[in-house]
Amino acid sequence: AKGAGRGKHCFYEASMHSEASDRQVLENDLRQAIDKGELWVAYQPIVSAAGEDVCGFEALVRWNHPLRGKISPEKFIPLAEECGLIGRIGTWVLETALEEASKWPDSVRIAINLSPIQFNDPNIVEIVSNAIARTNVRASRVELEITEGVFLAEGDTTDETFAKLKDLGVRLALDDFGTGYSSLGYLKKAPFDKIKIDQSFVRGAASTTSRNSAIIRAIVTLAESLQMDTCAEGVETHDDLQLIRELGVSHVQGFIFGRPVEGLEARELAAKAVVV
Ligand code: C2E
Ligand code: CA
Ligand code: CA
Ligand code: CA
């Protein structure tokens, strides 16, 4: 039994080692990915629930790895956060997305995801304001999506950052709402303009149980009384869309209206967007 245990131990060690070096290889690849032009930004339409007009797009980063093909941001964003690359990648996404948005009609918004680490970077306000100045995009068109992770990674400057970003005139959205802890406290604390209702409440809401629709209804009531917009993420079916509308959610994002597309295609969609 001892021998078998030792063998097992060796086996685990070997696989742990290959996992670690695999990670190391990926990290090195990611380090060079921007310079090699392997990263690009996709844009997914965000649509008004009532009229189906395109109101804006969410910027979603993509990585085409030369050997491994497409790698999901669910995989490489956490890696970037752990190995100190998120600042560089995040700034690149911000600048690329604002550059793209500068080619759209002035009424069309651009939403950008900020990692908690980026948000708590003491230079974040300067980074955002520089990108806005450089691209000439009206600040109120820019919506920064942050998660509750911001508060968990809270630094001395978190409250100040909220105030300064609002002073710049950008909008703030609370992303993945409902999936973390004590979200209500965060709503009280920070001046959000929009709540993004997590896909886990949205997808299949019409067919599964009434629980999801009760939760969505409660979020909408809360958001309305705090004068915030709502966006339902991950709407794929007409049944879910109809329910979302009935529940009074103001914006919709999901494959039913469009998948994330590349810049050129987003530009065409944006040009067709109704100016409101
Ligand atoms: P997220 O911010 O919640 O973004 C929404 C995700 O849901 C996107 O996945 C989008 O493609 C997907 N989605 C939208 N509608 C539907 C739908 O109807 N059905 C389904 N099945 N999926 C839908 P994506 O692009 O793979 O991004 C995953 C996550 O990676 C994002 O979740 C976000 O947390 C992170 N991420 C992506 N781009 C960036 C970025 O530039 N910076 C940071 N910090 N994080 C990013
Ligand atoms: Ca998001
Ligand atoms: Ca989300
Ligand atoms: Ca998510």
CSV table of C-alpha atoms and ligand atoms in Angstrom, one decimal:
chain,number,residue,atom,x,y,z
A,1,ALA,CA,0.0,0.0,0.0
A,2,LYS,CA,2.9,2.3,0.8
A,3,GLY,CA,4.4,1.7,-2.6
A,4,ALA,CA,1.1,2.5,-4.3
A,5,GLY,CA,0.8,5.7,-2.2
A,6,ARG,CA,4.3,6.8,-3.2
A,7,GLY,CA,3.5,6.1,-6.9
A,8,LYS,CA,0.4,8.1,-6.6
A,9,HIS,CA,2.3,10.9,-5.0
A,10,CYS,CA,4.8,11.0,-7.9
A,11,PHE,CA,1.9,10.9,-10.4
A,12,TYR,CA,0.3,14.0,-8.8
A,13,GLU,CA,3.6,15.8,-8.5
A,14,ALA,CA,4.2,15.2,-12.2
A,15,SER,CA,0.8,16.4,-13.3
A,16,MET,CA,1.0,19.4,-11.0
A,17,HIS,CA,4.3,20.2,-12.5
A,18,SER,CA,3.0,20.0,-16.0
A,19,GLU,CA,0.1,22.1,-15.0
A,20,ALA,CA,2.4,24.7,-13.5
A,21,SER,CA,4.6,24.9,-16.6
A,22,ASP,CA,1.6,24.9,-18.9
A,23,ARG,CA,0.4,28.0,-17.0
A,24,GLN,CA,3.9,29.5,-17.2
A,25,VAL,CA,3.9,29.0,-21.0
A,26,LEU,CA,0.5,30.6,-21.3
A,27,GLU,CA,1.5,33.5,-19.1
A,28,ASN,CA,4.6,34.2,-21.3
A,29,ASP,CA,2.4,34.0,-24.4
A,30,LEU,CA,-0.1,36.4,-22.9
A,31,ARG,CA,2.7,38.8,-22.0
A,32,GLN,CA,3.5,39.1,-25.7
A,33,ALA,CA,0.0,38.8,-27.1
A,34,ILE,CA,-0.7,42.5,-27.3
A,35,ASP,CA,2.5,43.3,-29.2
A,36,LYS,CA,1.9,40.4,-31.5
A,37,GLY,CA,-1.6,41.6,-32.4
A,38,GLU,CA,-3.2,38.4,-31.0
A,39,LEU,CA,-5.7,40.3,-28.9
A,40,TRP,CA,-8.8,41.9,-30.4
A,41,VAL,CA,-12.0,43.4,-29.1
A,42,ALA,CA,-15.5,42.2,-29.9
A,43,TYR,CA,-18.6,44.3,-29.5
A,44,GLN,CA,-22.0,42.9,-28.4
A,45,PRO,CA,-25.1,45.1,-28.9
A,46,ILE,CA,-27.1,46.3,-25.9
A,47,VAL,CA,-30.6,47.0,-26.9
A,48,SER,CA,-33.5,48.9,-25.4
A,49,ALA,CA,-36.1,46.4,-24.1
A,50,ALA,CA,-39.0,48.3,-25.4
A,51,GLY,CA,-38.1,49.4,-28.9
A,52,GLU,CA,-35.2,47.0,-29.8
A,53,ASP,CA,-33.0,50.0,-30.7
A,54,VAL,CA,-29.3,49.5,-30.3
A,55,CYS,CA,-28.2,51.8,-27.4
A,56,GLY,CA,-24.7,50.7,-27.2
A,57,PHE,CA,-22.2,47.9,-27.2
A,58,GLU,CA,-20.2,46.0,-24.6
A,59,ALA,CA,-16.5,45.6,-25.4
A,60,LEU,CA,-15.3,42.0,-24.8
A,61,VAL,CA,-11.7,41.1,-25.3
A,62,ARG,CA,-10.7,38.1,-27.4
A,63,TRP,CA,-7.4,36.2,-27.8
A,64,ASN,CA,-6.5,34.2,-30.9
A,65,HIS,CA,-3.6,32.1,-29.8
A,66,PRO,CA,-1.4,31.1,-32.7
A,67,LEU,CA,-1.2,27.4,-31.6
A,68,ARG,CA,-4.2,26.9,-29.3
A,69,GLY,CA,-6.8,28.9,-31.2
A,70,LYS,CA,-9.4,30.9,-29.3
A,71,ILE,CA,-8.9,31.2,-25.6
A,72,SER,CA,-11.8,32.4,-23.5
A,73,PRO,CA,-11.5,35.6,-21.4
A,74,GLU,CA,-12.9,33.5,-18.6
A,75,LYS,CA,-9.6,31.8,-18.7
A,76,PHE,CA,-7.0,34.5,-19.6
A,77,ILE,CA,-8.5,37.4,-17.7
A,78,PRO,CA,-8.0,35.7,-14.3
A,79,LEU,CA,-4.5,34.7,-15.5
A,80,ALA,CA,-3.8,38.3,-16.4
A,81,GLU,CA,-5.0,39.4,-13.0
A,82,GLU,CA,-2.8,37.0,-11.2
A,83,CYS,CA,0.4,37.7,-13.2
A,84,GLY,CA,0.1,41.5,-13.2
A,85,LEU,CA,-0.8,41.9,-16.8
A,86,ILE,CA,-4.4,43.1,-16.4
A,87,GLY,CA,-3.4,46.8,-16.2
A,88,ARG,CA,-1.8,46.7,-19.6
A,89,ILE,CA,-4.4,44.6,-21.2
A,90,GLY,CA,-7.2,46.6,-19.6
A,91,THR,CA,-5.8,49.9,-20.8
A,92,TRP,CA,-5.4,48.5,-24.2
A,93,VAL,CA,-9.0,47.3,-24.3
A,94,LEU,CA,-10.2,50.7,-23.0
A,95,GLU,CA,-8.3,52.7,-25.7
A,96,THR,CA,-9.1,50.3,-28.5
A,97,ALA,CA,-12.8,50.3,-27.6
A,98,LEU,CA,-13.0,54.1,-27.3
A,99,GLU,CA,-11.2,54.5,-30.6
A,100,GLU,CA,-13.8,52.3,-32.2
A,101,ALA,CA,-16.7,54.1,-30.4
A,102,SER,CA,-15.4,57.4,-31.8
A,103,LYS,CA,-16.5,56.2,-35.2
A,104,TRP,CA,-20.1,55.5,-34.1
A,105,PRO,CA,-23.0,58.0,-33.9
A,106,ASP,CA,-22.7,60.2,-30.8
A,107,SER,CA,-25.8,58.6,-29.2
A,108,VAL,CA,-24.3,55.1,-29.1
A,109,ARG,CA,-22.7,54.0,-25.8
A,110,ILE,CA,-19.6,51.9,-25.2
A,111,ALA,CA,-19.5,49.6,-22.1
A,112,ILE,CA,-16.1,48.4,-20.9
A,113,ASN,CA,-15.3,45.8,-18.2
A,114,LEU,CA,-12.9,46.9,-15.5
A,115,SER,CA,-11.2,44.3,-13.4
A,116,PRO,CA,-11.2,45.1,-9.7
A,117,ILE,CA,-7.5,45.3,-9.8
A,118,GLN,CA,-7.7,47.9,-12.6
A,119,PHE,CA,-10.4,49.8,-10.7
A,120,ASN,CA,-8.2,50.0,-7.6
A,121,ASP,CA,-5.1,51.1,-9.5
A,122,PRO,CA,-4.3,54.6,-8.2
A,123,ASN,CA,-4.0,55.8,-11.8
A,124,ILE,CA,-7.3,54.5,-13.0
A,125,VAL,CA,-9.0,58.0,-13.2
A,126,GLU,CA,-6.1,59.4,-15.2
A,127,ILE,CA,-6.1,56.3,-17.5
A,128,VAL,CA,-9.8,56.7,-18.2
A,129,SER,CA,-9.7,60.5,-18.7
A,130,ASN,CA,-6.6,60.2,-21.0
A,131,ALA,CA,-8.4,57.6,-23.2
A,132,ILE,CA,-11.5,59.9,-23.4
A,133,ALA,CA,-9.4,63.0,-24.2
A,134,ARG,CA,-7.4,61.1,-26.9
A,135,THR,CA,-10.4,59.7,-28.7
A,136,ASN,CA,-12.8,62.6,-28.1
A,137,VAL,CA,-15.6,60.3,-27.1
A,138,ARG,CA,-18.2,62.1,-24.9
A,139,ALA,CA,-17.7,60.9,-21.3
A,140,SER,CA,-21.4,60.2,-20.8
A,141,ARG,CA,-21.2,57.6,-23.7
A,142,VAL,CA,-18.7,55.6,-21.7
A,143,GLU,CA,-20.1,53.0,-19.2
A,144,LEU,CA,-17.6,51.2,-16.9
A,145,GLU,CA,-18.8,47.8,-15.8
A,146,ILE,CA,-17.5,46.6,-12.5
A,147,THR,CA,-18.3,43.7,-10.2
A,148,GLU,CA,-18.6,43.4,-6.5
A,149,GLY,CA,-15.0,42.2,-6.6
A,150,VAL,CA,-14.1,45.9,-6.5
A,151,PHE,CA,-15.3,46.1,-2.9
A,152,LEU,CA,-13.5,42.9,-1.9
A,153,ALA,CA,-10.2,44.2,-3.2
A,154,GLU,CA,-11.0,47.6,-1.7
A,155,GLY,CA,-8.1,50.0,-1.3
A,156,ASP,CA,-7.8,53.4,0.4
A,157,THR,CA,-8.9,55.1,-2.8
A,158,THR,CA,-12.0,53.1,-3.7
A,159,ASP,CA,-14.6,55.7,-2.6
A,160,GLU,CA,-12.5,58.5,-4.0
A,161,THR,CA,-12.3,56.7,-7.4
A,162,PHE,CA,-16.1,56.4,-7.6
A,163,ALA,CA,-16.4,60.1,-6.9
A,164,LYS,CA,-13.7,61.1,-9.4
A,165,LEU,CA,-15.1,58.9,-12.2
A,166,LYS,CA,-18.5,60.4,-11.7
A,167,ASP,CA,-16.9,63.8,-11.9
A,168,LEU,CA,-15.4,62.8,-15.3
A,169,GLY,CA,-19.0,62.2,-16.4
A,170,VAL,CA,-18.7,58.4,-17.2
A,171,ARG,CA,-21.5,56.0,-16.3
A,172,LEU,CA,-21.0,53.1,-13.9
A,173,ALA,CA,-22.7,49.7,-14.1
A,174,LEU,CA,-22.7,47.0,-11.5
A,175,ASP,CA,-22.0,43.8,-13.4
A,176,ASP,CA,-23.1,40.2,-12.7
A,177,PHE,CA,-25.6,41.5,-10.1
A,178,GLY,CA,-26.9,38.9,-7.7
A,179,THR,CA,-24.1,36.5,-7.9
A,180,GLY,CA,-21.9,37.8,-5.1
A,181,TYR,CA,-22.4,38.7,-1.4
A,182,SER,CA,-24.3,41.6,0.2
A,183,SER,CA,-24.9,43.4,-3.1
A,184,LEU,CA,-27.3,45.8,-1.4
A,185,GLY,CA,-24.6,47.4,0.7
A,186,TYR,CA,-22.7,48.1,-2.5
A,187,LEU,CA,-25.7,49.8,-4.1
A,188,LYS,CA,-25.9,52.1,-1.2
A,189,LYS,CA,-22.2,52.9,-1.3
A,190,ALA,CA,-21.5,53.6,-4.9
A,191,PRO,CA,-23.2,55.8,-7.5
A,192,PHE,CA,-24.2,53.2,-10.1
A,193,ASP,CA,-26.2,54.2,-13.2
A,194,LYS,CA,-27.1,50.6,-14.2
A,195,ILE,CA,-27.5,47.1,-12.7
A,196,LYS,CA,-26.7,44.2,-15.0
A,197,ILE,CA,-28.8,41.3,-14.0
A,198,ASP,CA,-26.7,38.1,-14.2
A,199,GLN,CA,-27.4,35.5,-16.8
A,200,SER,CA,-28.0,32.9,-14.2
A,201,PHE,CA,-31.3,34.7,-13.3
A,202,VAL,CA,-32.2,35.5,-16.9
A,203,ARG,CA,-31.5,32.4,-19.0
A,204,GLY,CA,-34.6,30.1,-19.0
A,205,ALA,CA,-36.4,32.5,-16.6
A,206,ALA,CA,-39.6,32.0,-18.6
A,207,SER,CA,-39.6,28.3,-18.6
A,208,THR,CA,-38.0,27.1,-15.4
A,209,THR,CA,-39.4,28.3,-12.2
A,210,SER,CA,-41.2,31.4,-11.1
A,211,ARG,CA,-38.3,32.1,-8.7
A,212,ASN,CA,-36.1,33.7,-11.3
A,213,SER,CA,-38.8,36.1,-12.4
A,214,ALA,CA,-39.6,37.0,-8.8
A,215,ILE,CA,-35.9,37.9,-8.3
A,216,ILE,CA,-35.7,39.9,-11.5
A,217,ARG,CA,-38.9,41.8,-10.6
A,218,ALA,CA,-37.4,42.6,-7.2
A,219,ILE,CA,-34.2,43.9,-8.8
A,220,VAL,CA,-36.1,46.1,-11.2
A,221,THR,CA,-38.2,47.6,-8.4
A,222,LEU,CA,-35.0,48.3,-6.4
A,223,ALA,CA,-33.2,49.8,-9.4
A,224,GLU,CA,-36.1,52.0,-10.3
A,225,SER,CA,-36.5,53.4,-6.9
A,226,LEU,CA,-32.7,54.2,-6.9
A,227,GLN,CA,-33.1,55.7,-10.4
A,228,MET,CA,-30.9,53.1,-12.1
A,229,ASP,CA,-31.3,51.4,-15.4
A,230,THR,CA,-31.4,47.6,-15.6
A,231,CYS,CA,-29.9,45.3,-18.2
A,232,ALA,CA,-30.8,41.6,-18.6
A,233,GLU,CA,-27.8,39.6,-19.8
A,234,GLY,CA,-27.9,36.4,-21.7
A,235,VAL,CA,-31.3,36.6,-23.3
A,236,GLU,CA,-31.4,33.9,-25.9
A,237,THR,CA,-35.1,33.1,-26.5
A,238,HIS,CA,-38.3,34.9,-27.3
A,239,ASP,CA,-40.0,33.6,-24.2
A,240,ASP,CA,-37.3,35.0,-22.0
A,241,LEU,CA,-37.3,38.3,-23.9
A,242,GLN,CA,-41.1,38.6,-23.5
A,243,LEU,CA,-40.8,37.9,-19.8
A,244,ILE,CA,-38.0,40.4,-19.4
A,245,ARG,CA,-40.1,43.0,-21.0
A,246,GLU,CA,-43.1,42.3,-18.9
A,247,LEU,CA,-40.9,42.6,-15.8
A,248,GLY,CA,-39.9,46.1,-16.9
A,249,VAL,CA,-36.2,45.6,-17.4
A,250,SER,CA,-34.9,48.6,-19.4
A,251,HIS,CA,-32.1,47.0,-21.5
A,252,VAL,CA,-31.4,43.6,-23.0
A,253,GLN,CA,-28.2,41.9,-24.1
A,254,GLY,CA,-28.1,38.5,-25.5
A,255,PHE,CA,-27.7,36.2,-28.5
A,256,ILE,CA,-31.3,36.9,-29.4
A,257,PHE,CA,-30.2,40.4,-30.6
A,258,GLY,CA,-26.6,39.7,-31.5
A,259,ARG,CA,-23.4,38.0,-30.6
A,260,PRO,CA,-20.2,39.8,-30.0
A,261,VAL,CA,-18.9,40.9,-33.4
A,262,GLU,CA,-15.8,42.6,-34.7
A,263,GLY,CA,-15.3,46.3,-35.0
A,264,LEU,CA,-16.3,46.7,-38.6
A,265,GLU,CA,-19.6,44.9,-38.2
A,266,ALA,CA,-20.3,46.8,-35.0
A,267,ARG,CA,-19.7,50.1,-36.8
A,268,GLU,CA,-22.4,49.1,-39.4
A,269,LEU,CA,-24.9,48.2,-36.7
A,270,ALA,CA,-24.1,51.4,-34.8
A,271,ALA,CA,-24.6,53.5,-37.9
A,272,LYS,CA,-28.1,52.0,-38.2
A,273,ALA,CA,-28.9,52.7,-34.6
A,274,VAL,CA,-31.8,55.1,-34.1
A,275,VAL,CA,-30.6,58.4,-32.7
A,276,VAL,CA,-32.5,59.3,-29.6
B,1,C2E,P1,-19.4,39.5,-18.7
B,1,C2E,O1,-18.8,40.8,-18.4
B,1,C2E,O2,-20.5,39.1,-17.8
B,1,C2E,O3,-19.8,39.5,-20.2
B,1,C2E,C1,-20.9,38.8,-20.7
B,1,C2E,C2,-20.6,37.4,-21.3
B,1,C2E,O4,-21.8,36.8,-21.6
B,1,C2E,C3,-19.7,37.5,-22.6
B,1,C2E,O5,-18.9,36.3,-22.6
B,1,C2E,C4,-20.8,37.3,-23.6
B,1,C2E,O6,-20.3,36.9,-24.9
B,1,C2E,C5,-21.7,36.4,-23.0
B,1,C2E,N1,-23.1,36.4,-23.5
B,1,C2E,C6,-23.8,37.5,-23.9
B,1,C2E,N2,-25.0,37.2,-24.3
B,1,C2E,C7,-25.1,35.8,-24.2
B,1,C2E,C8,-26.2,34.9,-24.4
B,1,C2E,O7,-27.3,35.2,-24.9
B,1,C2E,N3,-25.9,33.6,-24.2
B,1,C2E,C9,-24.7,33.2,-23.7
B,1,C2E,N4,-24.5,31.9,-23.5
B,1,C2E,N5,-23.7,34.0,-23.4
B,1,C2E,C10,-23.9,35.4,-23.7
B,1,C2E,P2,-17.3,36.4,-22.9
B,1,C2E,O8,-17.1,37.5,-24.0
B,1,C2E,O9,-16.8,35.1,-23.1
B,1,C2E,O10,-16.7,37.1,-21.6
B,1,C2E,C11,-16.7,36.4,-20.4
B,1,C2E,C12,-16.3,37.2,-19.2
B,1,C2E,O11,-14.9,37.6,-19.4
B,1,C2E,C13,-17.0,38.5,-19.1
B,1,C2E,O12,-18.3,38.3,-18.5
B,1,C2E,C14,-16.0,39.3,-18.3
B,1,C2E,O13,-16.1,39.0,-16.9
B,1,C2E,C15,-14.7,38.9,-18.8
B,1,C2E,N6,-14.2,39.8,-19.8
B,1,C2E,C16,-14.4,39.8,-21.1
B,1,C2E,N7,-13.8,40.9,-21.7
B,1,C2E,C17,-13.2,41.6,-20.7
B,1,C2E,C18,-12.3,42.8,-20.6
B,1,C2E,O14,-12.0,43.5,-21.6
B,1,C2E,N8,-11.9,43.1,-19.4
B,1,C2E,C19,-12.2,42.4,-18.2
B,1,C2E,N9,-11.7,42.8,-17.1
B,1,C2E,N10,-13.0,41.3,-18.3
B,1,C2E,C20,-13.4,40.9,-19.5
B,2,CA,CA,-19.7,42.8,-18.4
B,3,CA,CA,-22.1,40.2,-16.7
B,4,CA,CA,-19.9,37.0,-16.1
